[in-house]
Short mmCIF file of N, CA and C in Angstrom, two decimals:
data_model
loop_
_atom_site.label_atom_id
_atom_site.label_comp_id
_atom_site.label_asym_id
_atom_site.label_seq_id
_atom_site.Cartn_x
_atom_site.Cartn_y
_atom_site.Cartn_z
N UNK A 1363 113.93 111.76 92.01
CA UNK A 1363 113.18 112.12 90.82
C UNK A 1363 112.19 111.00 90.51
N UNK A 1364 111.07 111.59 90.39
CA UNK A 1364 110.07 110.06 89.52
C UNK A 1364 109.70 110.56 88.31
N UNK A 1365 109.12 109.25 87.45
CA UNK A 1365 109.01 109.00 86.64
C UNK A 1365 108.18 110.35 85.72
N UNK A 1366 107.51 111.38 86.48
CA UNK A 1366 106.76 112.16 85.72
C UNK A 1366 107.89 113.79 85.70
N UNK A 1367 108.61 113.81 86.62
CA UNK A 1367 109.69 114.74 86.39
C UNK A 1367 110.91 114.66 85.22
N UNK A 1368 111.25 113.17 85.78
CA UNK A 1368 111.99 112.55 84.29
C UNK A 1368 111.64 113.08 82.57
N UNK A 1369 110.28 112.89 82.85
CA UNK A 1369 109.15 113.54 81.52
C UNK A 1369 109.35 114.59 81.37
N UNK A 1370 109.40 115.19 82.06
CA UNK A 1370 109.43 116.62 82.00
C UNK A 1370 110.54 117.40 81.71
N UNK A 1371 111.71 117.19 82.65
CA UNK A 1371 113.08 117.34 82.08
C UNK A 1371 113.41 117.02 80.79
N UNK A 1372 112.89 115.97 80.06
CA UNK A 1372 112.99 115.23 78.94
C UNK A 1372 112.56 116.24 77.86
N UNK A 1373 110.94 116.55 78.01
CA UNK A 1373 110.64 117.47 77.08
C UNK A 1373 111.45 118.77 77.41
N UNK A 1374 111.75 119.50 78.25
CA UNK A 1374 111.57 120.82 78.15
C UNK A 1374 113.31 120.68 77.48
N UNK A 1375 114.01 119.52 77.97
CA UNK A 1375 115.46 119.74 76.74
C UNK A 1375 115.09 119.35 75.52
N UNK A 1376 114.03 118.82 75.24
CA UNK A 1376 113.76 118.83 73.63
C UNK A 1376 113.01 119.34 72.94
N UNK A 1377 112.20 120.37 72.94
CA UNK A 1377 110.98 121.26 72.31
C UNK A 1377 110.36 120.72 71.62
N UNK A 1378 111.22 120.15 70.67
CA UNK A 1378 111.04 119.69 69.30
C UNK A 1378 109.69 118.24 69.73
N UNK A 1379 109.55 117.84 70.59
CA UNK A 1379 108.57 116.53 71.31
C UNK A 1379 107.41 117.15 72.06
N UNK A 1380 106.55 116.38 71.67
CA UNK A 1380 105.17 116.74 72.72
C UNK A 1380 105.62 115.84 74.14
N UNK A 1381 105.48 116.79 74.77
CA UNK A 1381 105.26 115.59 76.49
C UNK A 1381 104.94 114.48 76.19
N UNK A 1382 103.92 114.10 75.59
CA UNK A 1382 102.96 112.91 76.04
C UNK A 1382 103.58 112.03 75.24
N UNK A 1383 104.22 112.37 73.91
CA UNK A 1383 105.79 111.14 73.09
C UNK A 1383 106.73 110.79 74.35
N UNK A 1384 106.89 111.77 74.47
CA UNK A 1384 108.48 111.40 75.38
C UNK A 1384 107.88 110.81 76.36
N UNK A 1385 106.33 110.93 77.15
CA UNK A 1385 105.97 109.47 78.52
C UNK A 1385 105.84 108.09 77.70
N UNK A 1386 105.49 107.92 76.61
CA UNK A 1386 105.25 107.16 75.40
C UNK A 1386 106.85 106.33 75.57
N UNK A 1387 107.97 107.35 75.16
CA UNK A 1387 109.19 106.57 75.13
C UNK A 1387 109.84 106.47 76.10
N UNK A 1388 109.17 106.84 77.59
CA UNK A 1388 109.64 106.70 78.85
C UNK A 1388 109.12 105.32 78.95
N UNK A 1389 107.93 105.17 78.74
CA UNK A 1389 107.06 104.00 78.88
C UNK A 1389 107.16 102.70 78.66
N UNK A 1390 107.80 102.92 77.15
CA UNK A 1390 108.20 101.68 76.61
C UNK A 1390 109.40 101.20 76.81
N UNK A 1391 110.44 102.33 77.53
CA UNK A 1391 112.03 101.89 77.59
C UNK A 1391 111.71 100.84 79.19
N UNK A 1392 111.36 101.52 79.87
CA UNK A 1392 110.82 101.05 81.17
C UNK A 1392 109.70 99.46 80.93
N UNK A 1393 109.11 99.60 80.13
CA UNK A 1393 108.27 98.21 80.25
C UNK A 1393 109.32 97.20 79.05
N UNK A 1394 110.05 97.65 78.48
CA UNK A 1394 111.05 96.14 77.86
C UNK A 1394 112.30 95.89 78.95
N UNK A 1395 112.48 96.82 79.56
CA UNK A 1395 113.40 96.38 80.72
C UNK A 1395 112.57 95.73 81.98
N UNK A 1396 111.50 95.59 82.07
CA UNK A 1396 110.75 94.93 82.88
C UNK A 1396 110.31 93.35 81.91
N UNK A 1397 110.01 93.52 81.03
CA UNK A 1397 109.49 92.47 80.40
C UNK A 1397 110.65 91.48 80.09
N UNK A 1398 111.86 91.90 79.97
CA UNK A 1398 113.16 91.27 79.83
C UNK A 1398 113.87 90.47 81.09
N UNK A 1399 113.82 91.40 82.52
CA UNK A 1399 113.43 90.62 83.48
C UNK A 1399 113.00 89.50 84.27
N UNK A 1400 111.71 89.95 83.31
CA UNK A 1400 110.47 88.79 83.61
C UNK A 1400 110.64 87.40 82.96
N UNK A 1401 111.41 88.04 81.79
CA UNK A 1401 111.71 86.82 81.03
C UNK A 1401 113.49 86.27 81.79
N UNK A 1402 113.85 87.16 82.58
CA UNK A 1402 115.27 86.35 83.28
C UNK A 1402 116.18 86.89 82.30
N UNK A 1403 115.99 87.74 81.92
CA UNK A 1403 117.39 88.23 80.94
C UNK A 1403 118.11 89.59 81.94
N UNK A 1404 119.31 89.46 81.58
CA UNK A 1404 120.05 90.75 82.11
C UNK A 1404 119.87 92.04 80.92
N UNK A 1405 119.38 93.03 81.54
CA UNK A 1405 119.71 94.68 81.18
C UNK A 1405 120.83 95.41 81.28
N UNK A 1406 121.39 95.85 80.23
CA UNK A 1406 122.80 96.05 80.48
C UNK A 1406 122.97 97.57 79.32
N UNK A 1407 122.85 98.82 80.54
CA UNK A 1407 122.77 100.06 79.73
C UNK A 1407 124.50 101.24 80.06
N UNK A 1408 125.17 100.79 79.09
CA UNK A 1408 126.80 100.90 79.07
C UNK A 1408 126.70 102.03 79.74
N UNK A 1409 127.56 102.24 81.02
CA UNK A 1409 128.41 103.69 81.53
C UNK A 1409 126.83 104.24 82.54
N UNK A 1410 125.60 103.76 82.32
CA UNK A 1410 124.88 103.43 83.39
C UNK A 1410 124.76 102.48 84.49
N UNK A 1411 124.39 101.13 84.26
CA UNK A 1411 124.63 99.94 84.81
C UNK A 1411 123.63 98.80 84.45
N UNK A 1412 123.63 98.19 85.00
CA UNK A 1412 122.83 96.50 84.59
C UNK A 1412 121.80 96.18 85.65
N UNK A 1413 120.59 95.72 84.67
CA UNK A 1413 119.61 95.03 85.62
C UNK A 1413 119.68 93.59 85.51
N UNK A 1414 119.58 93.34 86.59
CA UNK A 1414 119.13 91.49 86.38
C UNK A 1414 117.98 91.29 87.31
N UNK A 1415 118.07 89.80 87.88
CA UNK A 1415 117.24 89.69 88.77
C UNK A 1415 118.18 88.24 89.51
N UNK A 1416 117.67 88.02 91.04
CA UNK A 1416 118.47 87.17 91.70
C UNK A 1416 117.21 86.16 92.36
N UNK A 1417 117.60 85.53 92.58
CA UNK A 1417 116.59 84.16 93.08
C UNK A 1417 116.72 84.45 94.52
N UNK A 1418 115.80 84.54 95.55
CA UNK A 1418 116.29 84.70 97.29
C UNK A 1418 115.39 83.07 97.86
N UNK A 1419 116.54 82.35 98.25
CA UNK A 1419 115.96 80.89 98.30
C UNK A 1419 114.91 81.13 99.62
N UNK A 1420 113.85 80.17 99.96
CA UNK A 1420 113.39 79.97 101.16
C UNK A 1420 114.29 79.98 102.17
N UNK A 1421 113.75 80.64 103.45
CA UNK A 1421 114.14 80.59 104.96
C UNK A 1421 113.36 81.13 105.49
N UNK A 1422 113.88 80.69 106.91
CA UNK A 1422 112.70 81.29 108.23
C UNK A 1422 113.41 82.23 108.78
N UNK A 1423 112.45 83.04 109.13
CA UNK A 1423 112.46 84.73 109.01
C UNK A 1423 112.14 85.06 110.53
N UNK A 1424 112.08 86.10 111.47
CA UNK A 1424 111.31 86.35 112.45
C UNK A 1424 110.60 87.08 112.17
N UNK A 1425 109.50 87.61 112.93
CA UNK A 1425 108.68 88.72 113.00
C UNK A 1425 109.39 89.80 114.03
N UNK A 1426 109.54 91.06 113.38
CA UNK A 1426 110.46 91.78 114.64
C UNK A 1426 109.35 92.46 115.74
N UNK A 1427 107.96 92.21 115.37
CA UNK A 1427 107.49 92.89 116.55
C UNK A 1427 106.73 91.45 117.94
N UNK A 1428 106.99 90.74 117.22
CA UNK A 1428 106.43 89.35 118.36
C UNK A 1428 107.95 88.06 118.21
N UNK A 1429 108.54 88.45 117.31
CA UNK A 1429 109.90 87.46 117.56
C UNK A 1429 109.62 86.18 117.12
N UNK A 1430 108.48 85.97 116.72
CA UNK A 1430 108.13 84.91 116.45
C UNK A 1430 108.75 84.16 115.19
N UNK A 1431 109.41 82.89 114.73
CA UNK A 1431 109.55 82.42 113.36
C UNK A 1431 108.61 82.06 112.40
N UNK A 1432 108.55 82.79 111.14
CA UNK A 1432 108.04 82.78 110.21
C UNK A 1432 108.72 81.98 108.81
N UNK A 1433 107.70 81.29 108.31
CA UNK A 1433 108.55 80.76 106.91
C UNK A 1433 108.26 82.04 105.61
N UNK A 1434 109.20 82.22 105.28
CA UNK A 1434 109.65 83.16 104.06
C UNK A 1434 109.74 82.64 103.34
N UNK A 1435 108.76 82.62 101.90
CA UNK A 1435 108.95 81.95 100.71
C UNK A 1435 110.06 82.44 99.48
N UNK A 1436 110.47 81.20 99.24
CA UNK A 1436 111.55 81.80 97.98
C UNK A 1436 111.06 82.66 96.97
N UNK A 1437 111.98 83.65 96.47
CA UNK A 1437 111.18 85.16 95.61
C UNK A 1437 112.23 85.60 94.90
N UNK A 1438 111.78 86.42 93.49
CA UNK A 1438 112.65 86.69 92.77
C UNK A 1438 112.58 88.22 93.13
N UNK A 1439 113.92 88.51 92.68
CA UNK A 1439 113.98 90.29 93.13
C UNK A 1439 114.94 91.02 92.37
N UNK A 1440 114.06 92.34 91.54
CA UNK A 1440 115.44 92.89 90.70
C UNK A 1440 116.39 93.32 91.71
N UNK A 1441 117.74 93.56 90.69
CA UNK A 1441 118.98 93.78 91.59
C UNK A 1441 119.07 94.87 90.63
N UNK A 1442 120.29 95.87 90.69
CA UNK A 1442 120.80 97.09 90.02
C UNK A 1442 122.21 97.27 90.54
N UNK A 1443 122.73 97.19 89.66
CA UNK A 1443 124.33 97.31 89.74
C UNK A 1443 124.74 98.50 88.69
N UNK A 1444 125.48 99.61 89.69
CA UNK A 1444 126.09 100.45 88.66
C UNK A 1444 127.04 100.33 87.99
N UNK A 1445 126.78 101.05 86.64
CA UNK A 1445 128.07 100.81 85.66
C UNK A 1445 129.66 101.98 85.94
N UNK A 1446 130.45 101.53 85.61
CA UNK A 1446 131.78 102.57 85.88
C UNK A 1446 131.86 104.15 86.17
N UNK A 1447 131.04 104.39 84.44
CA UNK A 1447 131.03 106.10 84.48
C UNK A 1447 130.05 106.37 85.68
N UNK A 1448 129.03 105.77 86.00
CA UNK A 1448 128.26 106.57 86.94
C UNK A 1448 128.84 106.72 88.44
N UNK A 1449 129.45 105.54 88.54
CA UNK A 1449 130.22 105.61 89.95
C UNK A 1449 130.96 106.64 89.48
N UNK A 1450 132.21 106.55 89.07
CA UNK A 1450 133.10 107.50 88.76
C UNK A 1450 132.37 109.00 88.82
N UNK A 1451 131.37 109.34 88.24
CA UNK A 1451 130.76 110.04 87.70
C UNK A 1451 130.04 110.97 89.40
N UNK A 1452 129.68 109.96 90.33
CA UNK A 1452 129.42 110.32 91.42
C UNK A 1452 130.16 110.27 92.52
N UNK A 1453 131.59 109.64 92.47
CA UNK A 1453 132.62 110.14 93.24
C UNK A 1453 133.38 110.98 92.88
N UNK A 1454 133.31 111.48 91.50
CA UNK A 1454 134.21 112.87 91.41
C UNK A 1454 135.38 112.63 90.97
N UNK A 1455 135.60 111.01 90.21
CA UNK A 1455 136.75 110.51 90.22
C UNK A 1455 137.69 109.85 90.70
N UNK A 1456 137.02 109.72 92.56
CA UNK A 1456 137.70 109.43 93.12
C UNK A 1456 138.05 108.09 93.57
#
């Protein structure tokens, strides 16, 4: 699903909203969980799961089409960890 189906599903279960509110509050839920990030804070949406972000230190890397070693600079990268109900929720319980 992306982000403009999401919208859509969104309005058509709520009538009561114009589309273009609900990309509005798609928009903004999505850019404070990015901006929170950015700032190094963890996201933490109960019985969904948690965003953070992880530090990936420098190392040398190959190139897989010449084999060659490359230096790989250290980089930050969101992570996503699911919360309980959703696992649960997508194994069926199991």
């Amino acid at each position: 699903m992306i982000k403009s189906e999401l919208v859509q599903k969104i309005a058509e279960t709520n009538p009561h909203l114009y589309q273009r509110d609900v990309e509005n509050i798609v928009n903004a839920i999505l850019e404070q969980i990015v901006s929170a990030l950015e700032r190094g804070d963890r996201v933490e949406l109960r019985g969904f799961g948690a965003f953070s972000v992880k530090k990936r230190e420098a190392r040398v890397g190959r190139n897989p089409r010449t084999g060659k070693q490359v230096d790989v600079s250290e980089k930050t990268v969101p992570y996503f960890k699911t919360g309980k109900e959703m696992r649960e929720r997508l194994n069926d319980g199991k």
